[in-house]
PDB file of C-alpha atoms in Angstrom:
ATOM      1  CA  UNK A  19      50.574  87.198  90.861  1.00  0.00           C
ATOM      2  CA  UNK A  20      52.984  84.436  91.862  1.00  0.00           C
ATOM      3  CA  UNK A  21      55.629  85.390  94.433  1.00  0.00           C
ATOM      4  CA  UNK A  22      59.160  85.195  92.967  1.00  0.00           C
ATOM      5  CA  UNK A  23      60.539  84.180  96.381  1.00  0.00           C
ATOM      6  CA  UNK A  24      58.225  81.387  97.598  1.00  0.00           C
ATOM      7  CA  UNK A  25      56.045  80.755  94.492  1.00  0.00           C
ATOM      8  CA  UNK A  26      52.834  81.368  96.463  1.00  0.00           C
ATOM      9  CA  UNK A  27      49.959  82.251  94.114  1.00  0.00           C
ATOM     10  CA  UNK A  28      48.496  85.230  95.973  1.00  0.00           C
ATOM     11  CA  UNK A  29      49.879  88.688  96.654  1.00  0.00           C
ATOM     12  CA  UNK A  30      48.431  92.066  97.576  1.00  0.00           C
ATOM     13  CA  UNK A  31      48.992  95.266  95.635  1.00  0.00           C
ATOM     14  CA  UNK A  32      50.409  97.821  98.082  1.00  0.00           C
ATOM     15  CA  UNK A  33      51.025 100.698  95.659  1.00  0.00           C
ATOM     16  CA  UNK A  34      50.237 101.434  91.984  1.00  0.00           C
ATOM     17  CA  UNK A  35      51.496 104.294  89.870  1.00  0.00           C
ATOM     18  CA  UNK A  36      52.326 104.973  86.225  1.00  0.00           C
ATOM     19  CA  UNK A  37      55.935 104.829  85.080  1.00  0.00           C
ATOM     20  CA  UNK A  38      57.576 108.137  84.213  1.00  0.00           C
ATOM     21  CA  UNK A  39      56.977 107.707  80.478  1.00  0.00           C
ATOM     22  CA  UNK A  40      53.351 106.598  81.084  1.00  0.00           C
ATOM     23  CA  UNK A  41      53.772 103.366  79.106  1.00  0.00           C
ATOM     24  CA  UNK A  42      53.228 101.008  82.043  1.00  0.00           C
ATOM     25  CA  UNK A  43      51.809 100.696  85.533  1.00  0.00           C
ATOM     26  CA  UNK A  44      54.298  99.942  88.320  1.00  0.00           C
ATOM     27  CA  UNK A  45      52.843  97.880  91.136  1.00  0.00           C
ATOM     28  CA  UNK A  46      54.465  97.168  94.494  1.00  0.00           C
ATOM     29  CA  UNK A  47      53.189  93.850  95.819  1.00  0.00           C
ATOM     30  CA  UNK A  48      53.501  91.879  99.018  1.00  0.00           C
ATOM     31  CA  UNK A  49      53.239  88.102  99.194  1.00  0.00           C
ATOM     32  CA  UNK A  50      50.434  86.815 101.431  1.00  0.00           C
ATOM     33  CA  UNK A  51      52.516  83.803 102.452  1.00  0.00           C
ATOM     34  CA  UNK A  52      56.103  84.924 103.094  1.00  0.00           C
ATOM     35  CA  UNK A  53      55.584  88.701 103.314  1.00  0.00           C
ATOM     36  CA  UNK A  54      58.268  89.497 100.719  1.00  0.00           C
ATOM     37  CA  UNK A  55      57.772  92.639  98.611  1.00  0.00           C
ATOM     38  CA  UNK A  56      58.394  92.831  94.875  1.00  0.00           C
ATOM     39  CA  UNK A  57      57.589  95.066  91.900  1.00  0.00           C
ATOM     40  CA  UNK A  58      55.673  94.196  88.738  1.00  0.00           C
ATOM     41  CA  UNK A  59      55.046  96.219  85.585  1.00  0.00           C
ATOM     42  CA  UNK A  60      51.840  96.056  83.575  1.00  0.00           C
ATOM     43  CA  UNK A  61      51.936  97.108  79.901  1.00  0.00           C
ATOM     44  CA  UNK A  62      49.284  97.274  77.218  1.00  0.00           C
ATOM     45  CA  UNK A  63      49.613  94.689  74.480  1.00  0.00           C
ATOM     46  CA  UNK A  64      47.457  95.554  71.495  1.00  0.00           C
ATOM     47  CA  UNK A  65      47.697  92.205  69.720  1.00  0.00           C
ATOM     48  CA  UNK A  66      49.668  88.992  69.635  1.00  0.00           C
ATOM     49  CA  UNK A  67      52.680  89.503  67.365  1.00  0.00           C
ATOM     50  CA  UNK A  68      54.820  86.742  65.881  1.00  0.00           C
ATOM     51  CA  UNK A  69      58.478  87.339  65.042  1.00  0.00           C
ATOM     52  CA  UNK A  70      59.803  85.607  61.929  1.00  0.00           C
ATOM     53  CA  UNK A  71      63.485  84.750  62.407  1.00  0.00           C
ATOM     54  CA  UNK A  72      66.047  84.684  59.604  1.00  0.00           C
ATOM     55  CA  UNK A  73      65.946  80.867  59.533  1.00  0.00           C
ATOM     56  CA  UNK A  74      62.170  80.949  59.002  1.00  0.00           C
ATOM     57  CA  UNK A  75      61.239  79.875  62.520  1.00  0.00           C
ATOM     58  CA  UNK A  76      58.574  81.809  64.390  1.00  0.00           C
ATOM     59  CA  UNK A  77      58.172  82.849  68.007  1.00  0.00           C
ATOM     60  CA  UNK A  78      56.013  85.217  70.009  1.00  0.00           C
ATOM     61  CA  UNK A  79      57.207  88.797  70.360  1.00  0.00           C
ATOM     62  CA  UNK A  80      59.059  89.249  73.651  1.00  0.00           C
ATOM     63  CA  UNK A  81      59.755  92.824  74.786  1.00  0.00           C
ATOM     64  CA  UNK A  82      62.347  91.587  77.278  1.00  0.00           C
ATOM     65  CA  UNK A  83      64.637  90.444  74.441  1.00  0.00           C
ATOM     66  CA  UNK A  84      64.801  94.001  73.129  1.00  0.00           C
ATOM     67  CA  UNK A  85      65.335  95.307  76.673  1.00  0.00           C
ATOM     68  CA  UNK A  86      68.254  92.903  77.187  1.00  0.00           C
ATOM     69  CA  UNK A  87      69.973  93.687  73.889  1.00  0.00           C
ATOM     70  CA  UNK A  88      69.579  97.449  74.340  1.00  0.00           C
ATOM     71  CA  UNK A  89      70.875  97.225  77.928  1.00  0.00           C
ATOM     72  CA  UNK A  90      73.880  95.217  76.742  1.00  0.00           C
ATOM     73  CA  UNK A  91      74.659  97.683  73.943  1.00  0.00           C
ATOM     74  CA  UNK A  92      74.366 100.627  76.360  1.00  0.00           C
ATOM     75  CA  UNK A  93      76.280  98.995  79.207  1.00  0.00           C
ATOM     76  CA  UNK A  94      78.677 101.398  80.970  1.00  0.00           C
ATOM     77  CA  UNK A  95      77.591 104.281  78.712  1.00  0.00           C
ATOM     78  CA  UNK A  96      75.914 106.360  81.420  1.00  0.00           C
ATOM     79  CA  UNK A  97      72.505 106.286  79.781  1.00  0.00           C
ATOM     80  CA  UNK A  98      69.616 106.434  82.234  1.00  0.00           C
ATOM     81  CA  UNK A  99      67.175 103.561  82.542  1.00  0.00           C
ATOM     82  CA  UNK A 100      64.302 105.903  81.716  1.00  0.00           C
ATOM     83  CA  UNK A 101      65.811 106.687  78.289  1.00  0.00           C
ATOM     84  CA  UNK A 102      66.359 102.984  77.600  1.00  0.00           C
ATOM     85  CA  UNK A 103      62.738 102.252  78.556  1.00  0.00           C
ATOM     86  CA  UNK A 104      61.564 105.032  76.233  1.00  0.00           C
ATOM     87  CA  UNK A 105      63.579 103.540  73.368  1.00  0.00           C
ATOM     88  CA  UNK A 106      62.185 100.041  73.934  1.00  0.00           C
ATOM     89  CA  UNK A 107      58.626 101.365  74.329  1.00  0.00           C
ATOM     90  CA  UNK A 108      59.023 103.333  71.097  1.00  0.00           C
ATOM     91  CA  UNK A 109      60.151 100.231  69.211  1.00  0.00           C
ATOM     92  CA  UNK A 110      57.276  98.222  70.678  1.00  0.00           C
ATOM     93  CA  UNK A 111      54.767 100.914  69.644  1.00  0.00           C
ATOM     94  CA  UNK A 112      56.180 100.930  66.102  1.00  0.00           C
ATOM     95  CA  UNK A 113      55.793  97.158  65.895  1.00  0.00           C
ATOM     96  CA  UNK A 114      52.245  97.206  67.250  1.00  0.00           C
ATOM     97  CA  UNK A 115      51.083 100.049  65.000  1.00  0.00           C
ATOM     98  CA  UNK A 116      52.269  98.309  61.833  1.00  0.00           C
ATOM     99  CA  UNK A 117      49.077  96.283  61.993  1.00  0.00           C
ATOM    100  CA  UNK A 118      50.680  93.038  60.816  1.00  0.00           C
ATOM    101  CA  UNK A 119      50.433  89.968  63.033  1.00  0.00           C
ATOM    102  CA  UNK A 120      53.954  88.986  61.904  1.00  0.00           C
ATOM    103  CA  UNK A 121      57.178  90.963  61.699  1.00  0.00           C
ATOM    104  CA  UNK A 122      60.643  89.914  60.618  1.00  0.00           C
ATOM    105  CA  UNK A 123      63.416  89.961  63.210  1.00  0.00           C
ATOM    106  CA  UNK A 124      65.465  92.057  60.757  1.00  0.00           C
ATOM    107  CA  UNK A 125      62.850  94.812  60.874  1.00  0.00           C
ATOM    108  CA  UNK A 126      62.924  94.862  64.680  1.00  0.00           C
ATOM    109  CA  UNK A 127      66.720  95.031  64.623  1.00  0.00           C
ATOM    110  CA  UNK A 128      66.599  97.978  62.238  1.00  0.00           C
ATOM    111  CA  UNK A 129      64.111  99.797  64.474  1.00  0.00           C
ATOM    112  CA  UNK A 130      66.419  99.308  67.461  1.00  0.00           C
ATOM    113  CA  UNK A 131      69.408 100.511  65.434  1.00  0.00           C
ATOM    114  CA  UNK A 132      67.492 103.619  64.368  1.00  0.00           C
ATOM    115  CA  UNK A 133      66.679 104.357  68.007  1.00  0.00           C
ATOM    116  CA  UNK A 134      70.237 103.765  69.202  1.00  0.00           C
ATOM    117  CA  UNK A 135      71.672 105.958  66.438  1.00  0.00           C
ATOM    118  CA  UNK A 136      70.059 108.997  68.055  1.00  0.00           C
ATOM    119  CA  UNK A 137      70.830 107.879  71.596  1.00  0.00           C
ATOM    120  CA  UNK A 138      74.529 106.949  71.643  1.00  0.00           C
ATOM    121  CA  UNK A 139      76.984 106.258  68.819  1.00  0.00           C
ATOM    122  CA  UNK A 140      79.000 103.661  70.771  1.00  0.00           C
ATOM    123  CA  UNK A 141      75.859 101.723  71.733  1.00  0.00           C
ATOM    124  CA  UNK A 142      74.752 101.973  68.105  1.00  0.00           C
ATOM    125  CA  UNK A 143      78.024 100.416  66.899  1.00  0.00           C
ATOM    126  CA  UNK A 144      77.912  97.720  69.599  1.00  0.00           C
ATOM    127  CA  UNK A 145      74.389  96.695  68.623  1.00  0.00           C
ATOM    128  CA  UNK A 146      75.228  96.816  64.913  1.00  0.00           C
ATOM    129  CA  UNK A 147      78.217  94.524  65.434  1.00  0.00           C
ATOM    130  CA  UNK A 148      75.871  91.754  66.599  1.00  0.00           C
ATOM    131  CA  UNK A 149      72.905  92.607  64.394  1.00  0.00           C
ATOM    132  CA  UNK A 150      75.001  92.810  61.220  1.00  0.00           C
ATOM    133  CA  UNK A 151      77.297  89.973  62.316  1.00  0.00           C
ATOM    134  CA  UNK A 152      80.653  91.737  62.018  1.00  0.00           C
ATOM    135  CA  UNK A 153      83.321  89.124  61.373  1.00  0.00           C
ATOM    136  CA  UNK A 154      86.534  91.152  61.256  1.00  0.00           C
ATOM    137  CA  UNK A 155      88.027  94.338  62.668  1.00  0.00           C
ATOM    138  CA  UNK A 156      87.689  96.028  59.266  1.00  0.00           C
ATOM    139  CA  UNK A 157      83.894  95.616  59.533  1.00  0.00           C
ATOM    140  CA  UNK A 158      84.000  97.712  62.711  1.00  0.00           C
ATOM    141  CA  UNK A 159      86.308 100.267  61.088  1.00  0.00           C
ATOM    142  CA  UNK A 160      84.078 100.731  58.055  1.00  0.00           C
ATOM    143  CA  UNK A 161      80.905 101.007  60.101  1.00  0.00           C
ATOM    144  CA  UNK A 162      82.451 103.370  62.667  1.00  0.00           C
ATOM    145  CA  UNK A 163      83.797 105.495  59.803  1.00  0.00           C
ATOM    146  CA  UNK A 164      80.299 105.769  58.347  1.00  0.00           C
ATOM    147  CA  UNK A 165      78.905 106.737  61.755  1.00  0.00           C
ATOM    148  CA  UNK A 166      81.642 109.344  62.216  1.00  0.00           C
ATOM    149  CA  UNK A 167      81.096 110.780  58.719  1.00  0.00           C
ATOM    150  CA  UNK A 168      77.323 110.965  59.281  1.00  0.00           C
ATOM    151  CA  UNK A 169      77.899 112.796  62.583  1.00  0.00           C
ATOM    152  CA  UNK A 170      80.072 115.448  60.913  1.00  0.00           C
ATOM    153  CA  UNK A 171      77.405 116.354  58.361  1.00  0.00           C
TER     154      UNK A 171
END
């Protein structure tokens, strides 16, 4: 594993343990060259998945993109990192168990929205505003009204 501090190619694993949701292995490492310590996470990847974007372009599935968008939607909402990791891991498992080597970006966005709906209504609306490309304030009002009405039922 390459050191993020000095780019040396070798490091030693000092400690390994599963994450709290048992979806990854957390490894503490120490660089053989500079002595710096850093953490890596190892996750199972069942198959190579390609994401088909709305413009027709294709790219490899990248879990970190989901992590970033979920973190941004949940920013300052007081939601623990463990719950965010569980949401992202759940979406990744759904994608991998579909069995298709390709998935549309829209489908991934919908999976994230479904997960956020049960987690936090404000984060759900934030994510939806980007995912559904809200253009005006009335788009927010209509969507928030639907979320509020669904919560009262």
